[in-house]
mmCIF file of C-alpha atoms and ligand atoms in Angstrom:
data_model
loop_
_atom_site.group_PDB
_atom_site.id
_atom_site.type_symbol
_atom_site.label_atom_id
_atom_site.label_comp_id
_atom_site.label_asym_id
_atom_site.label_seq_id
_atom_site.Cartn_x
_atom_site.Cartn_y
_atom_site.Cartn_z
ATOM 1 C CA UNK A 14 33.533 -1.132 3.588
ATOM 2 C CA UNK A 15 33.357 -0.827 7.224
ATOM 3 C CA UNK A 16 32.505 2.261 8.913
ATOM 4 C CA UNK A 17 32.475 3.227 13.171
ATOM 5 C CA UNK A 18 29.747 5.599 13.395
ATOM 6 C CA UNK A 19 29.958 7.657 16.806
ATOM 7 C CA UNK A 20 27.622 9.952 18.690
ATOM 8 C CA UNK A 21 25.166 7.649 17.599
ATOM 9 C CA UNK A 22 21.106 8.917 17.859
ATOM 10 C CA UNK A 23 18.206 7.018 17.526
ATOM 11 C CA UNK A 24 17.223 9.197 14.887
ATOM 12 C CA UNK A 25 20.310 9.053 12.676
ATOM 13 C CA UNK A 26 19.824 5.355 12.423
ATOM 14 C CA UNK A 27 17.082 4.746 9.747
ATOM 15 C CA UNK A 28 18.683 7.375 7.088
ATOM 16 C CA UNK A 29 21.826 5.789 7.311
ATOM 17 C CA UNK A 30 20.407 2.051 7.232
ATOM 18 C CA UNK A 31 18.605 2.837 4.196
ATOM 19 C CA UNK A 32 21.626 5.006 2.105
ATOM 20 C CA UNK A 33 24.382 2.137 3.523
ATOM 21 C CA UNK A 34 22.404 -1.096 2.862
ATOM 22 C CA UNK A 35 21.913 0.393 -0.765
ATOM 23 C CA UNK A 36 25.859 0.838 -1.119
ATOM 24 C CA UNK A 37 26.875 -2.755 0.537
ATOM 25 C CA UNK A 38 28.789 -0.201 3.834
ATOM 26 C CA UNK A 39 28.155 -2.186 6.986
ATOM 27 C CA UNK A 40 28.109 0.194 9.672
ATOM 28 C CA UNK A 41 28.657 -0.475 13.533
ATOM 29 C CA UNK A 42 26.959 2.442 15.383
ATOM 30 C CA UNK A 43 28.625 3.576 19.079
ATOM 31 C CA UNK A 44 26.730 5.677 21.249
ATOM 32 C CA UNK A 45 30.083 7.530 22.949
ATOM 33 C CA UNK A 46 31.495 9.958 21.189
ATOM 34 C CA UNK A 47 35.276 9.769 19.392
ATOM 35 C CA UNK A 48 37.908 11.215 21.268
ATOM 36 C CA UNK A 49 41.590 9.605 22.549
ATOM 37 C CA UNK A 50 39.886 7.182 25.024
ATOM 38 C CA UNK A 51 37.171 5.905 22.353
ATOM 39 C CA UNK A 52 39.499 5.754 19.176
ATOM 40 C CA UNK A 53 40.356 2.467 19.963
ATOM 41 C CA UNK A 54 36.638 1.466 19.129
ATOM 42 C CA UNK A 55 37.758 2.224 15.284
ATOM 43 C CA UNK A 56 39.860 -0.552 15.217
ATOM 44 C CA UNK A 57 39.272 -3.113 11.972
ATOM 45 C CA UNK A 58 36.866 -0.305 10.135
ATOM 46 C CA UNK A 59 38.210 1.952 6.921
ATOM 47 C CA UNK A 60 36.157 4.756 8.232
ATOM 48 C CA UNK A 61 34.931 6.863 11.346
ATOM 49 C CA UNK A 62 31.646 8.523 10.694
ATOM 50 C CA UNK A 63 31.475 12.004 13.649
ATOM 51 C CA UNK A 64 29.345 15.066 14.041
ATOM 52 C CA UNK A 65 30.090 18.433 15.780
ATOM 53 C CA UNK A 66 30.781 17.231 19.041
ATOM 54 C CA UNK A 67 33.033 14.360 18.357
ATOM 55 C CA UNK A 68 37.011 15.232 19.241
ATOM 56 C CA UNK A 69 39.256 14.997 15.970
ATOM 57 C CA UNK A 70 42.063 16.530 17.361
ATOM 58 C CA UNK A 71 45.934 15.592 16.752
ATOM 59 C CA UNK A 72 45.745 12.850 19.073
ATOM 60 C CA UNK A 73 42.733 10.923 17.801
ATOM 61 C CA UNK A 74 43.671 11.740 13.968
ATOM 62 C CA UNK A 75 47.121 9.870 14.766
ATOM 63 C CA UNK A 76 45.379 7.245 16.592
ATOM 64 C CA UNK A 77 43.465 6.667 13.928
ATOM 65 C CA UNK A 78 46.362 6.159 11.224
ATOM 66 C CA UNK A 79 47.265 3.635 13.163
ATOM 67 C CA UNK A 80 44.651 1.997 13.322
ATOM 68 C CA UNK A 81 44.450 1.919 9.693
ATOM 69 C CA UNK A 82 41.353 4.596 8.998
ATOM 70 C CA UNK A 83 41.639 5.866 5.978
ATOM 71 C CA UNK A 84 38.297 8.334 6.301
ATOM 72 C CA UNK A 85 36.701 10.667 8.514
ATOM 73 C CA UNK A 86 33.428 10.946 7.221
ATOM 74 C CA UNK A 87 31.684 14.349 9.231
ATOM 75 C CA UNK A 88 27.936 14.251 9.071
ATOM 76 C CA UNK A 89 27.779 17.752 9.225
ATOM 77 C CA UNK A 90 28.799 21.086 7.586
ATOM 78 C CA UNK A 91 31.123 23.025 9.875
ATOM 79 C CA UNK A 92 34.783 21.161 11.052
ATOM 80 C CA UNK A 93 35.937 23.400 13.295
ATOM 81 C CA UNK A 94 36.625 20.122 15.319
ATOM 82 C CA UNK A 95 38.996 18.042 13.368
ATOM 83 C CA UNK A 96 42.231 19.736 13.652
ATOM 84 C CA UNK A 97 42.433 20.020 9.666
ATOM 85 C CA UNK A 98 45.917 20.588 9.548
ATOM 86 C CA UNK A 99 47.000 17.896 10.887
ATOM 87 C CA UNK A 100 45.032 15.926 9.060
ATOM 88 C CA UNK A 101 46.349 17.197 5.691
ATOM 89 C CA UNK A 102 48.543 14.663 4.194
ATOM 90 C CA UNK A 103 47.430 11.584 6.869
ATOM 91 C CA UNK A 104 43.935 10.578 7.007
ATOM 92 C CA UNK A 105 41.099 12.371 4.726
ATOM 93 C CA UNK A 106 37.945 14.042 5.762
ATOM 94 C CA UNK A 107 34.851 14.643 3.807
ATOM 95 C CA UNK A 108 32.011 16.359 5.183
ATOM 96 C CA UNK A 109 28.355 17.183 3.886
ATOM 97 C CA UNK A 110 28.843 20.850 2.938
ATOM 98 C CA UNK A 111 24.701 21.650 2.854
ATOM 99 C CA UNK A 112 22.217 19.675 3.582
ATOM 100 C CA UNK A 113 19.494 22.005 4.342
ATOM 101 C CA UNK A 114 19.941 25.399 4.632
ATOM 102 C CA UNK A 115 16.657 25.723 4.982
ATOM 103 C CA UNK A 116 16.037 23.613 8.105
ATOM 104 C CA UNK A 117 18.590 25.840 9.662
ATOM 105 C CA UNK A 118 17.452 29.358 8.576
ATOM 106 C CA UNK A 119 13.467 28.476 9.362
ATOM 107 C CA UNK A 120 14.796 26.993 13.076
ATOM 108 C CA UNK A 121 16.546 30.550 13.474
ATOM 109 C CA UNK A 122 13.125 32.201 12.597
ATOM 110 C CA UNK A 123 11.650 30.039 15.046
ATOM 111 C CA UNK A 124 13.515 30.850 17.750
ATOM 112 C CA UNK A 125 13.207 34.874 16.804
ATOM 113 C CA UNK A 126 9.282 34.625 16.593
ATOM 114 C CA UNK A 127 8.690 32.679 19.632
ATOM 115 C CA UNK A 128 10.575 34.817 21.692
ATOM 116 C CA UNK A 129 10.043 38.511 20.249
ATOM 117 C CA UNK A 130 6.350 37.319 20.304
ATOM 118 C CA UNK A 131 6.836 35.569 23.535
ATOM 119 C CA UNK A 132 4.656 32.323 22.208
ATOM 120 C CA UNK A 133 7.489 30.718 25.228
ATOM 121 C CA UNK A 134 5.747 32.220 27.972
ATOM 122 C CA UNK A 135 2.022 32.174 26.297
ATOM 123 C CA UNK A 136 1.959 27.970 25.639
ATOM 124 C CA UNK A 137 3.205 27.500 29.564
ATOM 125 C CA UNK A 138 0.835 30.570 30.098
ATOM 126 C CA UNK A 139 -2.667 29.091 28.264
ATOM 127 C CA UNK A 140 -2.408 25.485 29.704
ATOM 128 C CA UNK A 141 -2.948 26.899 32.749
ATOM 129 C CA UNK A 142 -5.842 28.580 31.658
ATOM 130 C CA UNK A 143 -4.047 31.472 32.417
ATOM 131 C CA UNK A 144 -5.129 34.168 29.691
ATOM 132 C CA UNK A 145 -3.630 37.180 31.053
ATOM 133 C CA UNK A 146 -1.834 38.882 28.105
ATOM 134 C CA UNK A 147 0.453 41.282 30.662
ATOM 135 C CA UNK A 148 4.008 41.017 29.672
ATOM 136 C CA UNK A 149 3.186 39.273 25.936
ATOM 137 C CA UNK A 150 4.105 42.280 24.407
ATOM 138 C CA UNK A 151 6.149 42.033 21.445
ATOM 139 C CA UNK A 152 6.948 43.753 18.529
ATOM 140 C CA UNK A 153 6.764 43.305 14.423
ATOM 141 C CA UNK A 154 9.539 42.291 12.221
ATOM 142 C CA UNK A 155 7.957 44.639 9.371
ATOM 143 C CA UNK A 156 10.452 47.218 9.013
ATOM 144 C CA UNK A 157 13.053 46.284 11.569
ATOM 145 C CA UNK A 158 16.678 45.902 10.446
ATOM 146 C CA UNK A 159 18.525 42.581 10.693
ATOM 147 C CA UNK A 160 22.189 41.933 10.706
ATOM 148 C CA UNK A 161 23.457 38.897 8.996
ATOM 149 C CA UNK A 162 26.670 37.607 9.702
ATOM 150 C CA UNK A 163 27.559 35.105 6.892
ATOM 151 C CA UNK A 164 25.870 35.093 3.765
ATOM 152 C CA UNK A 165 26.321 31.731 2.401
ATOM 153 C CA UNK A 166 23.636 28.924 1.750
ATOM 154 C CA UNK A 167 21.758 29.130 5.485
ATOM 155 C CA UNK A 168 22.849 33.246 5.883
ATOM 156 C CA UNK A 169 21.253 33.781 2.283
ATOM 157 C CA UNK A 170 18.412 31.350 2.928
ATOM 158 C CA UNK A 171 17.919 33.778 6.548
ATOM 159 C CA UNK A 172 17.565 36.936 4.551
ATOM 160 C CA UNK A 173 14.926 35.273 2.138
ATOM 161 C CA UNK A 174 12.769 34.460 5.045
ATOM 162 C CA UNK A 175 13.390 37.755 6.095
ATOM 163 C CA UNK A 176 12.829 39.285 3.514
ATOM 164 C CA UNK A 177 9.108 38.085 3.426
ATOM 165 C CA UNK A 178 8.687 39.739 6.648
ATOM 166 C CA UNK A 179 9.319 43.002 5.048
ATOM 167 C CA UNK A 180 12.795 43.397 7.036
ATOM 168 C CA UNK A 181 15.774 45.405 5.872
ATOM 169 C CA UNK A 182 18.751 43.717 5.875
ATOM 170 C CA UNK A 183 22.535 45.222 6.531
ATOM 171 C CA UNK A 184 25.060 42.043 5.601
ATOM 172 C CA UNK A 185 28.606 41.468 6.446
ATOM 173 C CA UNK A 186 30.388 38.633 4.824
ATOM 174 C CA UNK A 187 34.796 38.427 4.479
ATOM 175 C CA UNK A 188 33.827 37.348 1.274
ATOM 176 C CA UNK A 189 30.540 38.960 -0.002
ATOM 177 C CA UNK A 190 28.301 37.653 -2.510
ATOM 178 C CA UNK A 191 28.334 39.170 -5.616
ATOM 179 C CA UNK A 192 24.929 39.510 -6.481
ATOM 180 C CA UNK A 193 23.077 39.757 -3.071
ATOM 181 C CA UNK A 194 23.629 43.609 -2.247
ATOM 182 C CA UNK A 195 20.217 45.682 -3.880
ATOM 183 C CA UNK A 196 21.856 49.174 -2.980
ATOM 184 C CA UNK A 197 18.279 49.344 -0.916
ATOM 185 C CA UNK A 198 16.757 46.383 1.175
ATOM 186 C CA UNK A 199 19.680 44.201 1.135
ATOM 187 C CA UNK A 200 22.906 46.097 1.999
ATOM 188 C CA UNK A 201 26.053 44.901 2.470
ATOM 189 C CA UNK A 202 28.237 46.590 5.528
ATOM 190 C CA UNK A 203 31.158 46.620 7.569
ATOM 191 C CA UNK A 204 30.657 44.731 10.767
ATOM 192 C CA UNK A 205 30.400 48.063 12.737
ATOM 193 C CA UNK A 206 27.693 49.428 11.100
ATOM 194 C CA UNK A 207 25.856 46.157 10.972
ATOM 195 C CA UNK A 208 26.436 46.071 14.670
ATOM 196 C CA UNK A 209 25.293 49.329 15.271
ATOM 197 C CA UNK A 210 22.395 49.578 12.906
ATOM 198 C CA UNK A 211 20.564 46.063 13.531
ATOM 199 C CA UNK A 212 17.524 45.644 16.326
ATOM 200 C CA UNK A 213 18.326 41.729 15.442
ATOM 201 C CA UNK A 214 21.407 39.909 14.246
ATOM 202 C CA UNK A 215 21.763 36.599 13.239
ATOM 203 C CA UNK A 216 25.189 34.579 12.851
ATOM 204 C CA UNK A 217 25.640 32.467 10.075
ATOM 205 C CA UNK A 218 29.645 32.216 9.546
ATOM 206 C CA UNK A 219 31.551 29.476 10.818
ATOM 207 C CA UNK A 220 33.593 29.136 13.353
ATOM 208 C CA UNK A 221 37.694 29.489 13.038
ATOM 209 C CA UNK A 222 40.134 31.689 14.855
ATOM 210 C CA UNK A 223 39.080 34.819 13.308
ATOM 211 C CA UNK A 224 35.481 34.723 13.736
ATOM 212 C CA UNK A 225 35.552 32.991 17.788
ATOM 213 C CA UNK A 226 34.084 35.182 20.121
ATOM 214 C CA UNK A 227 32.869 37.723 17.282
ATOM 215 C CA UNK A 228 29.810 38.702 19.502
ATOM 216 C CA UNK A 229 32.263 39.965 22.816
ATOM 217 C CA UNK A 230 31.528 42.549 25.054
ATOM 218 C CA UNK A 231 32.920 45.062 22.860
ATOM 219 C CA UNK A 232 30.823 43.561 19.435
ATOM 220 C CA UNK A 233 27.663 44.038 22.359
ATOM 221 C CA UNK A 234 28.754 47.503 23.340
ATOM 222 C CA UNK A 235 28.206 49.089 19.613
ATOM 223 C CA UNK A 236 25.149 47.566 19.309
ATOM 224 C CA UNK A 237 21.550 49.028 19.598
ATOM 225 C CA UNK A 238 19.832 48.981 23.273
ATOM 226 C CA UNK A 239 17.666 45.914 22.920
ATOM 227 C CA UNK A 240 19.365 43.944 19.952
ATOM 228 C CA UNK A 241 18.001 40.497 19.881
ATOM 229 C CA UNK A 242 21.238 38.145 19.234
ATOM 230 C CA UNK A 243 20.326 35.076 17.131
ATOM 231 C CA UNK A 244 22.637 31.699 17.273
ATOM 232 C CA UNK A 245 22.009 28.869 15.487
ATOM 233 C CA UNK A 246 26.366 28.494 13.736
ATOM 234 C CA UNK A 247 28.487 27.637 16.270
ATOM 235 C CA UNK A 248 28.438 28.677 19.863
ATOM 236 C CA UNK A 249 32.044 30.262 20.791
ATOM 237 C CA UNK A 250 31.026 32.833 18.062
ATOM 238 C CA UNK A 251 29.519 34.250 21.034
ATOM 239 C CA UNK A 252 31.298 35.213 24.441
ATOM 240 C CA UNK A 253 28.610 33.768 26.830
ATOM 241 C CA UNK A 254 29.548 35.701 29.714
ATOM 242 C CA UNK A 255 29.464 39.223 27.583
ATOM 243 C CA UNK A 256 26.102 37.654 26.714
ATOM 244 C CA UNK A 257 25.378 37.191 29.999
ATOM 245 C CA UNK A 258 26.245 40.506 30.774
ATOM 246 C CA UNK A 259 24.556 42.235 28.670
ATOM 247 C CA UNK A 260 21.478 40.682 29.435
ATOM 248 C CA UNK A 261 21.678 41.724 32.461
ATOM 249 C CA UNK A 262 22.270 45.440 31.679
ATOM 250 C CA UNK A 263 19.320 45.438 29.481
ATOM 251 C CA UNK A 264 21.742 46.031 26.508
ATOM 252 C CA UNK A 265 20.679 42.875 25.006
ATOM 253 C CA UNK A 266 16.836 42.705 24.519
ATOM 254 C CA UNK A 267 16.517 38.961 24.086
ATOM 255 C CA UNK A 268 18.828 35.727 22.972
ATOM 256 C CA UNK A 269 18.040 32.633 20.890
ATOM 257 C CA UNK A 270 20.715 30.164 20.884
ATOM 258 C CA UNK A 271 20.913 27.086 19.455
ATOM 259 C CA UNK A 272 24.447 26.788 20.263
ATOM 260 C CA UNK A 273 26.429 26.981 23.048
ATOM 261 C CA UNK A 274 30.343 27.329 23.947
ATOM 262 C CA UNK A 275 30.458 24.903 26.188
ATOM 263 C CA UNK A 276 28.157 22.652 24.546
ATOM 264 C CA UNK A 277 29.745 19.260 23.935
ATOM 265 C CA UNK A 278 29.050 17.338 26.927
ATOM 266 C CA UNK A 279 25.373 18.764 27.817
ATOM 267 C CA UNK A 280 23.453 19.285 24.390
ATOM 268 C CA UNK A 281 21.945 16.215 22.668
ATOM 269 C CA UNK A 282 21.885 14.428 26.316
ATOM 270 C CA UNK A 283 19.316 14.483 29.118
ATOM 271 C CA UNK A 284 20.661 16.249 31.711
ATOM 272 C CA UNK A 285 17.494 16.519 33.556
ATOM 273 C CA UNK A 286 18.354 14.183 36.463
ATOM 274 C CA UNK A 287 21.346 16.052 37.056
ATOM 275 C CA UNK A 288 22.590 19.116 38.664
ATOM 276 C CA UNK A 289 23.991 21.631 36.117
ATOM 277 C CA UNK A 290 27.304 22.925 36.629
ATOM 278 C CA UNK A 291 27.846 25.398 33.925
ATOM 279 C CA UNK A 292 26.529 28.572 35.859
ATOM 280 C CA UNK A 293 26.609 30.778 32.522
ATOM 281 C CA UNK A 294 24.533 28.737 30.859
ATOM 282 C CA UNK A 295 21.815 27.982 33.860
ATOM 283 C CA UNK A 296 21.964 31.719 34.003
ATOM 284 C CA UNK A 297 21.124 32.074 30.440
ATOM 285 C CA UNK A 298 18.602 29.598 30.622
ATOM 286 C CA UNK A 299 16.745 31.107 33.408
ATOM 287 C CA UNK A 300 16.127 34.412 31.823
ATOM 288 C CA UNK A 301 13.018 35.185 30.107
ATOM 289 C CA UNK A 302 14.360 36.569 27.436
ATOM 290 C CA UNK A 303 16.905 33.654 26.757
ATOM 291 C CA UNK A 304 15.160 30.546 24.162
ATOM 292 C CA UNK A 305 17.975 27.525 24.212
ATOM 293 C CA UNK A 306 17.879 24.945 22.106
ATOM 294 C CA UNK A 307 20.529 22.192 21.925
ATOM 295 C CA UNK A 308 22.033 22.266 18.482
ATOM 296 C CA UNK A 309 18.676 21.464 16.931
ATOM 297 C CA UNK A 310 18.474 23.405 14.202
ATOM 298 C CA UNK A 311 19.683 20.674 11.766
ATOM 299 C CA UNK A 312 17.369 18.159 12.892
ATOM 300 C CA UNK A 313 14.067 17.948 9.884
ATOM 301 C CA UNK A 314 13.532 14.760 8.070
ATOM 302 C CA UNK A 315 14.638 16.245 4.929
ATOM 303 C CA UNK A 316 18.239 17.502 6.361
ATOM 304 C CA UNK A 317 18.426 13.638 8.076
ATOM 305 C CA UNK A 318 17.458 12.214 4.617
ATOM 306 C CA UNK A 319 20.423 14.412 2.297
ATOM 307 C CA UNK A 320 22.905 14.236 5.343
ATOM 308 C CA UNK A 321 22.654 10.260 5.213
ATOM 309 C CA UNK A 322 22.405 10.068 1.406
ATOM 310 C CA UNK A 323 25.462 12.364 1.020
ATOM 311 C CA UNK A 324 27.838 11.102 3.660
ATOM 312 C CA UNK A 325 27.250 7.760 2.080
ATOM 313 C CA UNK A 326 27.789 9.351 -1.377
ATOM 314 C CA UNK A 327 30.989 10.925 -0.271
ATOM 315 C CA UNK A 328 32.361 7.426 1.652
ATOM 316 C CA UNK A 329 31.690 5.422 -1.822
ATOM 317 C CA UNK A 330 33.043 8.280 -4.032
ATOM 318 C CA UNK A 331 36.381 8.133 -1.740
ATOM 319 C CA UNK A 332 36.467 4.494 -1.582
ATOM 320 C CA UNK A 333 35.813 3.739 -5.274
ATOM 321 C CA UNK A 334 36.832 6.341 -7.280
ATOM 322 C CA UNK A 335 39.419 8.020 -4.839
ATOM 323 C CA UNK A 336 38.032 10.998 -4.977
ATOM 324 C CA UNK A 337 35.411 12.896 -3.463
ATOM 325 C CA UNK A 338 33.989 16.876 -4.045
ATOM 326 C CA UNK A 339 33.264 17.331 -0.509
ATOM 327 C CA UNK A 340 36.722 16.657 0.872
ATOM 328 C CA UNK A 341 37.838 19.125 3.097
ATOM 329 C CA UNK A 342 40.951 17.884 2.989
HETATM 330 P P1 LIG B 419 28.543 28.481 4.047
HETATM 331 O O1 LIG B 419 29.951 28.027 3.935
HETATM 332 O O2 LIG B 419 27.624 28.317 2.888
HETATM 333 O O3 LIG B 419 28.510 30.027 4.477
HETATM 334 C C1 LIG B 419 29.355 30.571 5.447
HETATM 335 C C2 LIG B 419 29.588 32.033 5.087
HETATM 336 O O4 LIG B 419 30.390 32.606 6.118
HETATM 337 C C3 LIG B 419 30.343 32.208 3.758
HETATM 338 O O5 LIG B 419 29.682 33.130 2.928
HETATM 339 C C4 LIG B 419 31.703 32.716 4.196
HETATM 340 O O6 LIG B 419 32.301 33.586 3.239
HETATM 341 C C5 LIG B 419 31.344 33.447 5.476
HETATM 342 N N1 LIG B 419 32.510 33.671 6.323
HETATM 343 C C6 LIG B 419 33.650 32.932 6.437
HETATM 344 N N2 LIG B 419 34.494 33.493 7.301
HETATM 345 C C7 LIG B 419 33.894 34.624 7.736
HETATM 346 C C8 LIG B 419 34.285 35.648 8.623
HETATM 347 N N3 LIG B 419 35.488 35.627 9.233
HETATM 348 N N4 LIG B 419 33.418 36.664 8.845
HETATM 349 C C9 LIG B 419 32.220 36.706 8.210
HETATM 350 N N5 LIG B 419 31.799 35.770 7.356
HETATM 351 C C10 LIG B 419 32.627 34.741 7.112
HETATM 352 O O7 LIG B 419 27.979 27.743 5.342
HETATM 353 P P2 LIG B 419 26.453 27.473 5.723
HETATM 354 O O8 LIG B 419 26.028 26.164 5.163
HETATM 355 O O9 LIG B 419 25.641 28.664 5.439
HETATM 356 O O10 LIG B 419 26.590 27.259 7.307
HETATM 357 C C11 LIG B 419 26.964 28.324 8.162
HETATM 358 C C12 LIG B 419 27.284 27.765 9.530
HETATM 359 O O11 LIG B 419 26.092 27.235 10.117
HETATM 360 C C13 LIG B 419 28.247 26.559 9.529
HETATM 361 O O12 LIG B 419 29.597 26.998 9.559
HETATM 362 C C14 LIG B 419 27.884 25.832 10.779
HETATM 363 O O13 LIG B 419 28.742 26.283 11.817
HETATM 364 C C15 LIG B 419 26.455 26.268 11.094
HETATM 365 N N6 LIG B 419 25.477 25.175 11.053
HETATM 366 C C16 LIG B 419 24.693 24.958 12.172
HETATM 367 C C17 LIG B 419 23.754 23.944 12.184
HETATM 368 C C18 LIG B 419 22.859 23.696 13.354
HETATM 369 O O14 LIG B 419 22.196 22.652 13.435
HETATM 370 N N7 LIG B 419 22.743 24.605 14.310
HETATM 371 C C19 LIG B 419 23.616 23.054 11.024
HETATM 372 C C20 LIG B 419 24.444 23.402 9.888
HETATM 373 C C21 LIG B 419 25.357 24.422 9.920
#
């Protein structure tokens, strides 16, 4: 089995050596990323290996047919870039539904610590042997309510954590879990009240045409004064510019995104020698109250370990026994 492996990282590299030389899958790695113009690269393999910022749209899904691919093999959890229903019926795609929910929920703790307890300003602060403490103010979690947008494996992982801080937490889920509402600490709402009742909310859904731009200007208008808006799903959950906005007003009291709309050609890339040209994001960026991150939530040895292992898994299991349970389609 031969498998094109795009958006290639130095760190995806040694996972994937190990899990493919144990499985006889030779894989050629490519830097770019797939989309109509690289396609062509697939030619002679049985399977494209992508991740979230790789284009699988109609064009590059018929492309590959022709080429003879018989697998798209995502190395991630969410697919909102394959154009799924096209695929249905021409090329199959398998994805690695969890790999830890825990690296993902702890990263969107991170960012919600460091900046409610501005740690951001304090490092940059202290190796200056500056040890003013003007402007560090923060406040505790103990007691505050957080909204949770999502309550599968990372959303319920979230609320754990959470949890342990001695937060309440008001849930909103189109399909709810059946045994996560307590009728006390853990509550599950309608998106309104979550909005309005949260000082923090955290997204955990994916993204799809129901749930893009969930967070607008109106979603930031019902909110609380000061709501801290935590991203670490996908970024067009969130309307930047209402973001933006509302930053601005004061409405929103801080941001921690690990996602962006507009992400696919900046994040994952050194883009220090160049100027940006995405003024929404620079904005964000240069706000004190705004922690970015680019789409690193994922990225612990333990998720690169099970994300290798199971894409592997899933590209034998297709290959050999012609089926696979993580096929999206
Ligand atoms: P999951 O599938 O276990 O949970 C998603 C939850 O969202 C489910 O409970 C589902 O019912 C709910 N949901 C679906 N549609 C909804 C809607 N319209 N409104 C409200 N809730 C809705 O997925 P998991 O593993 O918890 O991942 C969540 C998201 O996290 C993924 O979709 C992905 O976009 C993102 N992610 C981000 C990573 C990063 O590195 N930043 C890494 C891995 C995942």
């Amino acid at each position: 089995m031969r498998l094109a492996f795009f958006d290639t990282k130095p760190y995806d590299k040694p996972s994937f050596d190990k899990y493919s030389a144990q499985h006889g899958i030779e894989i050629k790695y490519f830097e770019t990323k797939l989309n109509a113009d690289t396609a062509e690269l697939a030619h002679g393999f049985d399977g494209v290996c992508v991740f979230v910022n790789d284009t699988v749209d109609a064009e590059v899904i018929d492309k590959l047919c022709e080429l003879g691919v018989k697998v798209i093999a995502l190395r991630c959890a969410g697919f909102n870039n394959v154009d799924i229903r096209h695929a249905r019926g021409r090329i199959s795609v398998v994805r690695v539904p969890a790999y830890s929910p825990y690296a993902v929920a702890e990263h969107a703790i991170a960012l919600l610590l460091t900046s409610i307890r501005r740690i951001h300003k304090a490092y940059i602060r202290s190796r200056d042997f500056n040890f003013s403490l003007s402007g560090l103010t923060g406040f505790d979690l103990h007691g505050k309510t957080v909204g949770v947008i999502g309550t599968g494996k990372i959303g319920r992982v979230f609320i754990d954590i959470c949890r342990g801080f001695g937060m309440n937490v008001l849930a909103y889920d189109k399909f709810p879990a059946a045994d996560l509402d307590n009728g006390d600490t853990v509550r599950y709402a309608e998106l309104d009240e979550l909005l309005a009742g949260s000082d923090i909310i955290s997204l955990h859904c994916p993204l799809n045409e129901e749930t893009y731009h969930l967070i607008d200007g109106d979603a930031l208008e019902k909110c609380k004064k000061g709501v801290v808006i935590i991203n670490t799903s996908r970024g067009a959950l969130v309307d930047a510019e209402a973001l933006l906005a509302g930053i601005k007003s004061r409405k929103v009291g801080a941001a921690c995104l690990d996602v962006y709309e507009e992400e696919s050609d900046l994040f994952f890339e050194d883009n220090s020698g160049h100027i940006l040209e995405d003024d929404t994001l620079a904005r964000l960026i240069s706000m004190p109250n705004v922690i970015v991150t680019s789409h690193q939530a994922f990225l612990t040895e333990d998720a690169l370990e099970n994300i290798a292992e199971t894409t592997v898994k899933n590209i034998v299991g297709f290959f050999e026994n012609g089926e696979c349970p993580n096929e999206v389609c």
